[in-house]
mmCIF file of C-alpha atoms and ligand atoms in Angstrom:
data_model
loop_
_atom_site.group_PDB
_atom_site.id
_atom_site.type_symbol
_atom_site.label_atom_id
_atom_site.label_comp_id
_atom_site.label_asym_id
_atom_site.label_seq_id
_atom_site.Cartn_x
_atom_site.Cartn_y
_atom_site.Cartn_z
ATOM 1 C CA UNK A 887 157.772 324.306 129.104
ATOM 2 C CA UNK A 888 157.119 324.536 132.801
ATOM 3 C CA UNK A 889 159.002 322.593 135.403
ATOM 4 C CA UNK A 890 156.344 319.861 135.789
ATOM 5 C CA UNK A 891 156.041 319.270 132.057
ATOM 6 C CA UNK A 892 159.780 318.864 131.710
ATOM 7 C CA UNK A 893 159.734 316.487 134.668
ATOM 8 C CA UNK A 894 157.082 314.386 132.915
ATOM 9 C CA UNK A 895 159.132 314.448 129.709
ATOM 10 C CA UNK A 896 162.264 313.444 131.578
ATOM 11 C CA UNK A 897 160.421 310.528 133.164
ATOM 12 C CA UNK A 898 159.061 309.351 129.785
ATOM 13 C CA UNK A 899 162.570 309.449 128.281
ATOM 14 C CA UNK A 900 164.102 307.588 131.258
ATOM 15 C CA UNK A 901 161.371 304.947 131.134
ATOM 16 C CA UNK A 902 161.750 304.517 127.388
ATOM 17 C CA UNK A 903 165.477 303.981 127.814
ATOM 18 C CA UNK A 904 164.953 301.216 130.366
ATOM 19 C CA UNK A 905 165.511 297.896 128.591
ATOM 20 C CA UNK A 906 164.747 295.532 131.451
ATOM 21 C CA UNK A 907 162.282 295.510 134.362
ATOM 22 C CA UNK A 908 165.109 296.277 136.796
ATOM 23 C CA UNK A 909 166.260 299.286 134.685
ATOM 24 C CA UNK A 910 162.691 300.478 134.854
ATOM 25 C CA UNK A 911 162.518 300.105 138.636
ATOM 26 C CA UNK A 912 165.682 302.235 138.933
ATOM 27 C CA UNK A 913 164.183 304.885 136.658
ATOM 28 C CA UNK A 914 160.973 304.865 138.660
ATOM 29 C CA UNK A 915 162.933 305.460 141.873
ATOM 30 C CA UNK A 916 164.498 308.590 140.352
ATOM 31 C CA UNK A 917 161.040 310.183 139.967
ATOM 32 C CA UNK A 918 158.588 308.552 142.343
ATOM 33 C CA UNK A 919 160.933 307.092 144.989
ATOM 34 C CA UNK A 920 161.370 308.441 148.529
ATOM 35 C CA UNK A 921 163.893 311.002 147.388
ATOM 36 C CA UNK A 922 162.721 311.077 143.788
ATOM 37 C CA UNK A 923 162.306 314.325 141.945
ATOM 38 C CA UNK A 924 158.528 314.431 142.178
ATOM 39 C CA UNK A 925 158.613 313.502 145.844
ATOM 40 C CA UNK A 926 161.065 316.368 146.434
ATOM 41 C CA UNK A 927 158.605 318.792 144.770
ATOM 42 C CA UNK A 928 155.814 317.605 147.051
ATOM 43 C CA UNK A 929 158.007 318.079 150.104
ATOM 44 C CA UNK A 930 158.659 321.640 148.984
ATOM 45 C CA UNK A 931 154.897 322.539 149.234
ATOM 46 C CA UNK A 932 155.056 322.910 152.993
ATOM 47 C CA UNK A 933 156.153 326.514 152.645
ATOM 48 C CA UNK A 934 153.239 327.545 150.372
ATOM 49 C CA UNK A 935 150.011 329.333 151.287
ATOM 50 C CA UNK A 936 146.772 327.366 151.493
ATOM 51 C CA UNK A 937 145.609 328.731 148.101
ATOM 52 C CA UNK A 938 148.927 327.966 146.412
ATOM 53 C CA UNK A 939 149.020 324.535 148.000
ATOM 54 C CA UNK A 940 145.679 323.764 146.320
ATOM 55 C CA UNK A 941 146.690 324.728 142.801
ATOM 56 C CA UNK A 942 150.262 323.469 143.132
ATOM 57 C CA UNK A 943 149.031 320.198 144.694
ATOM 58 C CA UNK A 944 146.548 319.642 141.865
ATOM 59 C CA UNK A 945 149.192 320.142 139.167
ATOM 60 C CA UNK A 946 151.738 317.975 140.968
ATOM 61 C CA UNK A 947 149.059 315.256 141.201
ATOM 62 C CA UNK A 948 148.377 315.510 137.483
ATOM 63 C CA UNK A 949 152.107 315.232 136.798
ATOM 64 C CA UNK A 950 152.297 312.237 139.128
ATOM 65 C CA UNK A 951 149.428 310.554 137.282
ATOM 66 C CA UNK A 952 151.109 311.202 133.938
ATOM 67 C CA UNK A 953 154.398 309.723 135.191
ATOM 68 C CA UNK A 954 152.623 306.695 136.694
ATOM 69 C CA UNK A 955 150.760 306.015 133.494
ATOM 70 C CA UNK A 956 154.010 306.336 131.468
ATOM 71 C CA UNK A 957 155.552 303.857 133.904
ATOM 72 C CA UNK A 958 152.654 301.400 133.559
ATOM 73 C CA UNK A 959 152.792 301.694 129.768
ATOM 74 C CA UNK A 960 156.519 300.969 129.657
ATOM 75 C CA UNK A 961 156.118 298.124 132.107
ATOM 76 C CA UNK A 962 153.567 296.514 129.818
ATOM 77 C CA UNK A 963 155.847 296.997 126.820
ATOM 78 C CA UNK A 964 158.737 295.301 128.598
ATOM 79 C CA UNK A 965 156.549 292.342 129.623
ATOM 80 C CA UNK A 966 155.485 291.921 126.015
ATOM 81 C CA UNK A 967 159.036 292.179 124.662
ATOM 82 C CA UNK A 968 160.151 289.578 127.141
ATOM 83 C CA UNK A 969 157.304 287.271 126.159
ATOM 84 C CA UNK A 970 158.163 287.667 122.472
ATOM 85 C CA UNK A 971 161.818 286.830 123.168
ATOM 86 C CA UNK A 972 160.800 283.769 125.138
ATOM 87 C CA UNK A 973 158.444 282.581 122.421
ATOM 88 C CA UNK A 974 161.188 283.050 119.880
ATOM 89 C CA UNK A 975 163.744 281.093 121.866
ATOM 90 C CA UNK A 976 161.332 278.274 122.579
ATOM 91 C CA UNK A 977 160.047 278.170 119.033
ATOM 92 C CA UNK A 978 158.654 274.775 118.143
ATOM 93 C CA UNK A 979 158.516 273.572 114.560
ATOM 94 C CA UNK A 980 155.502 271.298 114.603
ATOM 95 C CA UNK A 981 156.240 270.227 111.047
ATOM 96 C CA UNK A 982 159.501 268.484 112.104
ATOM 97 C CA UNK A 983 159.294 264.678 112.338
ATOM 98 C CA UNK A 984 158.896 263.401 115.897
ATOM 99 C CA UNK A 985 161.684 261.641 117.776
ATOM 100 C CA UNK A 986 160.740 257.995 117.604
ATOM 101 C CA UNK A 987 161.613 255.285 120.107
ATOM 102 C CA UNK A 988 162.015 252.709 117.340
ATOM 103 C CA UNK A 989 160.434 249.279 117.580
ATOM 104 C CA UNK A 990 162.704 246.543 118.842
ATOM 105 C CA UNK A 991 162.857 243.147 117.217
ATOM 106 C CA UNK A 992 164.171 239.647 117.668
ATOM 107 C CA UNK A 993 167.795 238.734 116.988
ATOM 108 C CA UNK A 994 168.187 236.761 113.728
ATOM 109 C CA UNK A 995 169.324 233.680 115.647
ATOM 110 C CA UNK A 996 166.275 233.976 117.915
ATOM 111 C CA UNK A 997 164.117 234.173 114.789
ATOM 112 C CA UNK A 998 165.723 230.910 113.644
ATOM 113 C CA UNK A 999 165.168 229.242 117.025
ATOM 114 C CA UNK A 1000 161.499 230.278 116.959
ATOM 115 C CA UNK A 1001 161.225 228.884 113.459
ATOM 116 C CA UNK A 1002 162.857 225.576 114.457
ATOM 117 C CA UNK A 1003 160.550 225.250 117.470
ATOM 118 C CA UNK A 1004 157.504 226.007 115.326
ATOM 119 C CA UNK A 1005 158.359 223.388 112.695
ATOM 120 C CA UNK A 1006 159.291 220.626 115.134
ATOM 121 C CA UNK A 1007 156.326 221.605 117.315
ATOM 122 C CA UNK A 1008 154.051 220.904 114.359
ATOM 123 C CA UNK A 1009 155.626 217.420 114.141
ATOM 124 C CA UNK A 1010 154.790 216.707 117.780
ATOM 125 C CA UNK A 1011 158.169 217.509 119.359
ATOM 126 C CA UNK A 1012 158.374 219.052 122.840
ATOM 127 C CA UNK A 1013 160.887 221.819 123.549
ATOM 128 C CA UNK A 1014 163.240 221.329 126.516
ATOM 129 C CA UNK A 1015 165.877 223.599 127.995
ATOM 130 C CA UNK A 1016 168.785 222.732 130.238
ATOM 131 C CA UNK A 1017 171.766 224.199 132.099
ATOM 132 C CA UNK A 1018 174.702 225.745 130.240
ATOM 133 C CA UNK A 1019 176.995 224.854 133.152
ATOM 134 C CA UNK A 1020 177.001 221.093 132.950
ATOM 135 C CA UNK A 1021 178.570 218.106 134.680
ATOM 136 C CA UNK A 1022 181.138 215.887 133.042
ATOM 137 C CA UNK A 1023 178.668 213.013 133.322
ATOM 138 C CA UNK A 1024 175.901 214.574 131.226
ATOM 139 C CA UNK A 1025 178.210 216.311 128.743
ATOM 140 C CA UNK A 1026 180.492 213.333 128.059
ATOM 141 C CA UNK A 1027 180.351 210.132 130.091
ATOM 142 C CA UNK A 1028 176.620 209.431 129.828
ATOM 143 C CA UNK A 1029 176.953 210.049 126.094
ATOM 144 C CA UNK A 1030 179.329 207.123 125.743
ATOM 145 C CA UNK A 1031 182.365 209.404 125.775
ATOM 146 C CA UNK A 1032 184.441 208.236 128.759
ATOM 147 C CA UNK A 1033 187.443 210.133 130.090
ATOM 148 C CA UNK A 1034 190.415 209.883 127.705
ATOM 149 C CA UNK A 1035 188.120 209.186 124.737
ATOM 150 C CA UNK A 1036 189.738 210.930 121.739
ATOM 151 C CA UNK A 1037 186.400 212.559 120.821
ATOM 152 C CA UNK A 1038 186.755 214.738 123.906
ATOM 153 C CA UNK A 1039 189.669 216.624 122.366
ATOM 154 C CA UNK A 1040 187.327 218.022 119.704
ATOM 155 C CA UNK A 1041 185.269 219.479 122.520
ATOM 156 C CA UNK A 1042 187.795 221.635 124.337
ATOM 157 C CA UNK A 1043 185.792 223.911 126.576
ATOM 158 C CA UNK A 1044 185.819 226.206 129.582
ATOM 159 C CA UNK A 1045 186.092 224.334 132.861
ATOM 160 C CA UNK A 1046 184.493 225.714 135.981
ATOM 161 C CA UNK A 1047 185.638 224.896 139.514
ATOM 162 C CA UNK A 1048 184.061 221.883 141.133
ATOM 163 C CA UNK A 1049 184.066 219.535 138.160
ATOM 164 C CA UNK A 1050 181.658 221.587 136.081
ATOM 165 C CA UNK A 1051 182.174 222.763 132.515
ATOM 166 C CA UNK A 1052 180.401 224.922 129.961
ATOM 167 C CA UNK A 1053 178.511 222.413 127.854
ATOM 168 C CA UNK A 1054 180.139 221.780 124.481
ATOM 169 C CA UNK A 1055 176.907 220.662 122.831
ATOM 170 C CA UNK A 1056 173.191 220.331 123.552
ATOM 171 C CA UNK A 1057 173.453 216.522 123.551
ATOM 172 C CA UNK A 1058 173.497 216.317 127.401
ATOM 173 C CA UNK A 1059 169.829 217.319 127.123
ATOM 174 C CA UNK A 1060 169.141 213.913 125.537
ATOM 175 C CA UNK A 1061 170.006 212.248 128.833
ATOM 176 C CA UNK A 1062 168.504 214.918 131.096
ATOM 177 C CA UNK A 1063 165.191 214.913 129.266
ATOM 178 C CA UNK A 1064 164.999 211.141 128.811
ATOM 179 C CA UNK A 1065 165.721 210.489 132.491
ATOM 180 C CA UNK A 1066 162.849 212.806 133.481
ATOM 181 C CA UNK A 1067 160.563 211.207 130.924
ATOM 182 C CA UNK A 1068 161.418 207.688 132.107
ATOM 183 C CA UNK A 1069 160.859 208.713 135.730
ATOM 184 C CA UNK A 1070 157.419 210.045 134.833
ATOM 185 C CA UNK A 1071 156.447 206.792 133.115
ATOM 186 C CA UNK A 1072 158.269 204.394 135.434
ATOM 187 C CA UNK A 1073 155.113 202.510 136.380
ATOM 188 C CA UNK A 1074 154.197 201.729 132.761
ATOM 189 C CA UNK A 1075 157.769 200.686 131.960
ATOM 190 C CA UNK A 1076 158.035 198.419 135.022
ATOM 191 C CA UNK A 1077 154.702 196.788 134.177
ATOM 192 C CA UNK A 1078 156.093 195.958 130.735
ATOM 193 C CA UNK A 1079 153.741 198.407 129.015
ATOM 194 C CA UNK A 1080 154.604 200.834 126.254
ATOM 195 C CA UNK A 1081 156.096 204.129 127.350
ATOM 196 C CA UNK A 1082 154.905 207.206 125.421
ATOM 197 C CA UNK A 1083 157.638 208.092 122.912
ATOM 198 C CA UNK A 1084 160.322 210.627 123.716
ATOM 199 C CA UNK A 1085 160.123 213.301 121.062
ATOM 200 C CA UNK A 1086 161.954 216.467 121.970
ATOM 201 C CA UNK A 1087 164.166 219.238 120.713
ATOM 202 C CA UNK A 1088 166.545 221.148 122.999
ATOM 203 C CA UNK A 1089 167.837 224.472 121.677
ATOM 204 C CA UNK A 1090 170.369 226.537 123.564
ATOM 205 C CA UNK A 1091 173.790 228.087 123.975
ATOM 206 C CA UNK A 1092 176.935 225.969 123.812
ATOM 207 C CA UNK A 1093 180.659 226.717 124.301
ATOM 208 C CA UNK A 1094 184.000 225.686 122.862
ATOM 209 C CA UNK A 1095 187.491 227.158 122.650
ATOM 210 C CA UNK A 1096 187.122 228.241 119.038
ATOM 211 C CA UNK A 1097 187.060 231.608 117.300
ATOM 212 C CA UNK A 1098 187.107 232.537 113.613
ATOM 213 C CA UNK A 1099 184.693 233.609 110.857
ATOM 214 C CA UNK A 1100 182.633 230.437 111.232
ATOM 215 C CA UNK A 1101 183.294 229.563 114.892
ATOM 216 C CA UNK A 1102 182.528 231.526 118.014
ATOM 217 C CA UNK A 1103 183.406 230.529 121.614
ATOM 218 C CA UNK A 1104 179.681 230.815 122.332
ATOM 219 C CA UNK A 1105 177.339 229.433 119.719
ATOM 220 C CA UNK A 1106 173.966 227.759 119.460
ATOM 221 C CA UNK A 1107 172.904 224.201 118.944
ATOM 222 C CA UNK A 1108 169.597 222.468 118.769
ATOM 223 C CA UNK A 1109 169.379 218.860 119.760
ATOM 224 C CA UNK A 1110 166.674 216.500 118.552
ATOM 225 C CA UNK A 1111 165.732 213.137 120.014
ATOM 226 C CA UNK A 1112 163.064 210.612 119.101
ATOM 227 C CA UNK A 1113 163.022 207.353 121.016
ATOM 228 C CA UNK A 1114 160.324 204.683 120.957
ATOM 229 C CA UNK A 1115 159.855 201.013 120.264
ATOM 230 C CA UNK A 1116 160.104 201.275 116.537
ATOM 231 C CA UNK A 1117 161.861 204.471 115.482
ATOM 232 C CA UNK A 1118 164.322 203.914 112.662
ATOM 233 C CA UNK A 1119 166.938 205.733 110.619
ATOM 234 C CA UNK A 1120 164.265 206.073 107.941
ATOM 235 C CA UNK A 1121 162.257 208.273 110.343
ATOM 236 C CA UNK A 1122 165.324 210.446 110.868
ATOM 237 C CA UNK A 1123 165.604 210.961 107.119
ATOM 238 C CA UNK A 1124 161.909 211.825 106.737
ATOM 239 C CA UNK A 1125 161.786 214.159 109.729
ATOM 240 C CA UNK A 1126 164.998 216.001 108.929
ATOM 241 C CA UNK A 1127 164.239 216.341 105.230
ATOM 242 C CA UNK A 1128 160.808 217.708 106.054
ATOM 243 C CA UNK A 1129 162.309 220.102 108.533
ATOM 244 C CA UNK A 1130 164.962 221.463 106.136
ATOM 245 C CA UNK A 1131 162.531 221.927 103.270
ATOM 246 C CA UNK A 1132 160.095 223.788 105.504
ATOM 247 C CA UNK A 1133 162.796 225.845 107.180
ATOM 248 C CA UNK A 1134 164.306 227.019 103.883
ATOM 249 C CA UNK A 1135 160.926 227.132 102.092
ATOM 250 C CA UNK A 1136 162.423 225.018 99.350
ATOM 251 C CA UNK A 1137 160.619 221.853 98.228
ATOM 252 C CA UNK A 1138 163.424 220.673 95.986
ATOM 253 C CA UNK A 1139 166.161 220.923 98.632
ATOM 254 C CA UNK A 1140 168.300 217.755 98.582
ATOM 255 C CA UNK A 1141 169.776 216.078 101.677
ATOM 256 C CA UNK A 1142 172.803 213.805 101.949
ATOM 257 C CA UNK A 1143 173.528 211.578 104.933
ATOM 258 C CA UNK A 1144 177.288 211.168 104.980
ATOM 259 C CA UNK A 1145 178.727 208.384 107.192
ATOM 260 C CA UNK A 1146 180.514 209.808 110.216
ATOM 261 C CA UNK A 1147 181.386 209.044 113.798
ATOM 262 C CA UNK A 1148 179.929 210.209 117.113
ATOM 263 C CA UNK A 1149 180.420 208.198 120.301
ATOM 264 C CA UNK A 1150 176.725 208.499 121.195
ATOM 265 C CA UNK A 1151 175.290 207.208 117.922
ATOM 266 C CA UNK A 1152 175.785 204.073 115.848
ATOM 267 C CA UNK A 1153 175.556 204.362 112.905
ATOM 268 C CA UNK A 1154 176.317 208.080 112.660
ATOM 269 C CA UNK A 1155 175.875 210.511 109.800
ATOM 270 C CA UNK A 1156 176.688 214.092 108.997
ATOM 271 C CA UNK A 1157 173.760 215.778 107.262
ATOM 272 C CA UNK A 1158 174.498 218.007 104.258
ATOM 273 C CA UNK A 1159 171.982 220.005 102.282
ATOM 274 C CA UNK A 1160 172.074 221.257 98.713
ATOM 275 C CA UNK A 1161 169.996 224.109 97.310
ATOM 276 C CA UNK A 1162 168.862 223.722 93.706
ATOM 277 C CA UNK A 1163 168.340 227.452 93.246
ATOM 278 C CA UNK A 1164 169.832 230.703 94.489
ATOM 279 C CA UNK A 1165 173.387 231.860 95.182
ATOM 280 C CA UNK A 1166 174.343 228.705 97.136
ATOM 281 C CA UNK A 1167 172.904 226.200 94.672
ATOM 282 C CA UNK A 1168 174.937 223.085 93.890
ATOM 283 C CA UNK A 1169 177.176 223.248 96.969
ATOM 284 C CA UNK A 1170 176.930 220.679 99.769
ATOM 285 C CA UNK A 1171 176.504 222.477 103.083
ATOM 286 C CA UNK A 1172 176.859 220.686 106.399
ATOM 287 C CA UNK A 1173 174.034 221.474 108.822
ATOM 288 C CA UNK A 1174 173.892 218.707 111.453
ATOM 289 C CA UNK A 1175 175.311 215.586 113.022
ATOM 290 C CA UNK A 1176 172.976 212.665 113.560
ATOM 291 C CA UNK A 1177 172.601 208.965 114.087
ATOM 292 C CA UNK A 1178 170.852 206.089 115.740
ATOM 293 C CA UNK A 1179 171.152 206.439 119.506
ATOM 294 C CA UNK A 1180 173.898 204.143 120.854
ATOM 295 C CA UNK A 1181 172.671 201.282 123.116
ATOM 296 C CA UNK A 1182 174.919 202.543 125.946
ATOM 297 C CA UNK A 1183 173.179 205.927 125.777
ATOM 298 C CA UNK A 1184 169.737 204.263 125.771
ATOM 299 C CA UNK A 1185 170.875 202.393 128.876
ATOM 300 C CA UNK A 1186 172.013 205.633 130.561
ATOM 301 C CA UNK A 1187 168.524 206.999 129.912
ATOM 302 C CA UNK A 1188 167.237 204.154 132.073
ATOM 303 C CA UNK A 1189 165.796 202.169 129.156
ATOM 304 C CA UNK A 1190 166.362 198.711 127.745
ATOM 305 C CA UNK A 1191 168.197 198.973 124.387
ATOM 306 C CA UNK A 1192 166.632 195.684 123.328
ATOM 307 C CA UNK A 1193 163.222 197.343 123.473
ATOM 308 C CA UNK A 1194 163.842 201.017 122.797
ATOM 309 C CA UNK A 1195 165.520 202.499 119.789
ATOM 310 C CA UNK A 1196 165.653 205.936 118.234
ATOM 311 C CA UNK A 1197 167.584 208.659 116.526
ATOM 312 C CA UNK A 1198 169.176 211.914 117.527
ATOM 313 C CA UNK A 1199 170.589 214.909 115.756
ATOM 314 C CA UNK A 1200 172.373 218.107 116.657
ATOM 315 C CA UNK A 1201 172.231 221.090 114.349
ATOM 316 C CA UNK A 1202 173.680 224.593 114.356
ATOM 317 C CA UNK A 1203 171.055 227.357 114.357
ATOM 318 C CA UNK A 1204 173.778 229.973 113.765
ATOM 319 C CA UNK A 1205 174.766 228.213 110.556
ATOM 320 C CA UNK A 1206 171.123 227.835 109.509
ATOM 321 C CA UNK A 1207 170.701 231.584 110.044
ATOM 322 C CA UNK A 1208 173.803 232.337 107.950
ATOM 323 C CA UNK A 1209 172.475 230.177 105.122
ATOM 324 C CA UNK A 1210 168.945 231.532 105.295
ATOM 325 C CA UNK A 1211 170.020 235.172 105.189
ATOM 326 C CA UNK A 1212 173.273 234.727 103.253
ATOM 327 C CA UNK A 1213 175.525 236.072 106.039
ATOM 328 C CA UNK A 1214 179.192 235.097 105.683
ATOM 329 C CA UNK A 1215 180.649 235.941 109.093
ATOM 330 C CA UNK A 1216 179.254 234.310 112.217
ATOM 331 C CA UNK A 1217 180.784 236.980 114.442
ATOM 332 C CA UNK A 1218 178.336 239.570 113.112
ATOM 333 C CA UNK A 1219 175.607 237.827 115.101
ATOM 334 C CA UNK A 1220 177.396 238.462 118.382
ATOM 335 C CA UNK A 1221 178.861 241.960 117.837
ATOM 336 C CA UNK A 1222 175.571 243.649 118.695
ATOM 337 C CA UNK A 1223 175.870 246.195 115.866
ATOM 338 C CA UNK A 1224 172.405 247.677 115.430
ATOM 339 C CA UNK A 1225 173.062 248.467 111.727
ATOM 340 C CA UNK A 1226 173.470 244.755 111.087
ATOM 341 C CA UNK A 1227 170.732 243.529 113.396
ATOM 342 C CA UNK A 1228 168.051 245.983 112.227
ATOM 343 C CA UNK A 1229 168.143 244.436 108.751
ATOM 344 C CA UNK A 1230 166.297 241.416 110.077
ATOM 345 C CA UNK A 1231 163.244 243.276 111.363
HETATM 346 N N1 DAH B 2561 176.681 216.867 119.627
HETATM 347 C C1 DAH B 2561 177.323 216.761 118.333
HETATM 348 C C2 DAH B 2561 178.325 217.908 118.165
HETATM 349 O O1 DAH B 2561 178.286 218.834 118.904
HETATM 350 C C3 DAH B 2561 176.291 216.833 117.248
HETATM 351 C C4 DAH B 2561 175.457 215.605 117.216
HETATM 352 C C5 DAH B 2561 175.822 214.551 116.440
HETATM 353 C C6 DAH B 2561 174.323 215.507 118.001
HETATM 354 C C7 DAH B 2561 175.033 213.411 116.391
HETATM 355 C C8 DAH B 2561 173.553 214.365 117.981
HETATM 356 C C9 DAH B 2561 173.923 213.327 117.171
HETATM 357 O O2 DAH B 2561 172.442 214.216 118.700
HETATM 358 O O3 DAH B 2561 173.145 212.219 117.135
HETATM 359 O O4 DAH B 2561 179.134 217.854 117.289
#
């Protein structure tokens, strides 16, 4: 094998051994670089005769072409190997299930509130909302619960600076809403006409210093109020019975109005329900407080208790949710555990 052939062979072997593009560049430099072996051979031609230069030059050129084509071939191979490696490392299995965002949903208590609003809405009740930070006047005094009234001790709450407190029930909304309503219809009332009836529910968050499986320091209530010239306890029974039967989708649900005491109603009743079927059947379950609005409260609404009369109730949407879905610990609603909450979607 002549010198040029062995040079070509050497180059092919060196190129084949190069495993990366930079290896290959180093190998190229050994043969075709400024002081590479082929370049050295070309430099050595200076001493040859014109004839020899021709033949020697032609064969060196052929060798150079062979080396360059070996280089190009190896370069291509390395590019392909690299591409294959990349494809392998970025392999995508299109048959895998996609990563889903997951649809959100409403909290079970929110579902109950929507349900309550829908049912009372269909009976002509408005929905009102009010502040959770409340004044002593609206939360207690206007509701016939003056300072030092023993009923206040059942409503221990969180007091905020400046005489404010976190409302212990949604009942202050009775006064707030009625006062607005009366203001709107002042002219009719003053002229001795008939004011459009107050018919409203007021759902929202309430607070007390209480915490166990059935009490949470923050809980929900929904107030109801119907005041007009001729609204009686009988209407309370009809409306609330209708509501409970619709809410629980149970036509044979039985209600019991148990005498009780609230400062803002007279007479007052606790409302219990009894399912005739299902796991809770036969037990009396308390769901609301209620009563005929006390004359002092009617007066604080800006109305004449000799002319206006009505009923009110306050129920616990958290409890209704527990009964509807058979949940036995109230705290589950407020833990925010997605495994619990997603069962209601
Ligand atoms: N506010 C009462 C409570 O938190 C519940 C209640 C009782 C509301 C009777 C009323 C009512 O409107 O008439 O215990």
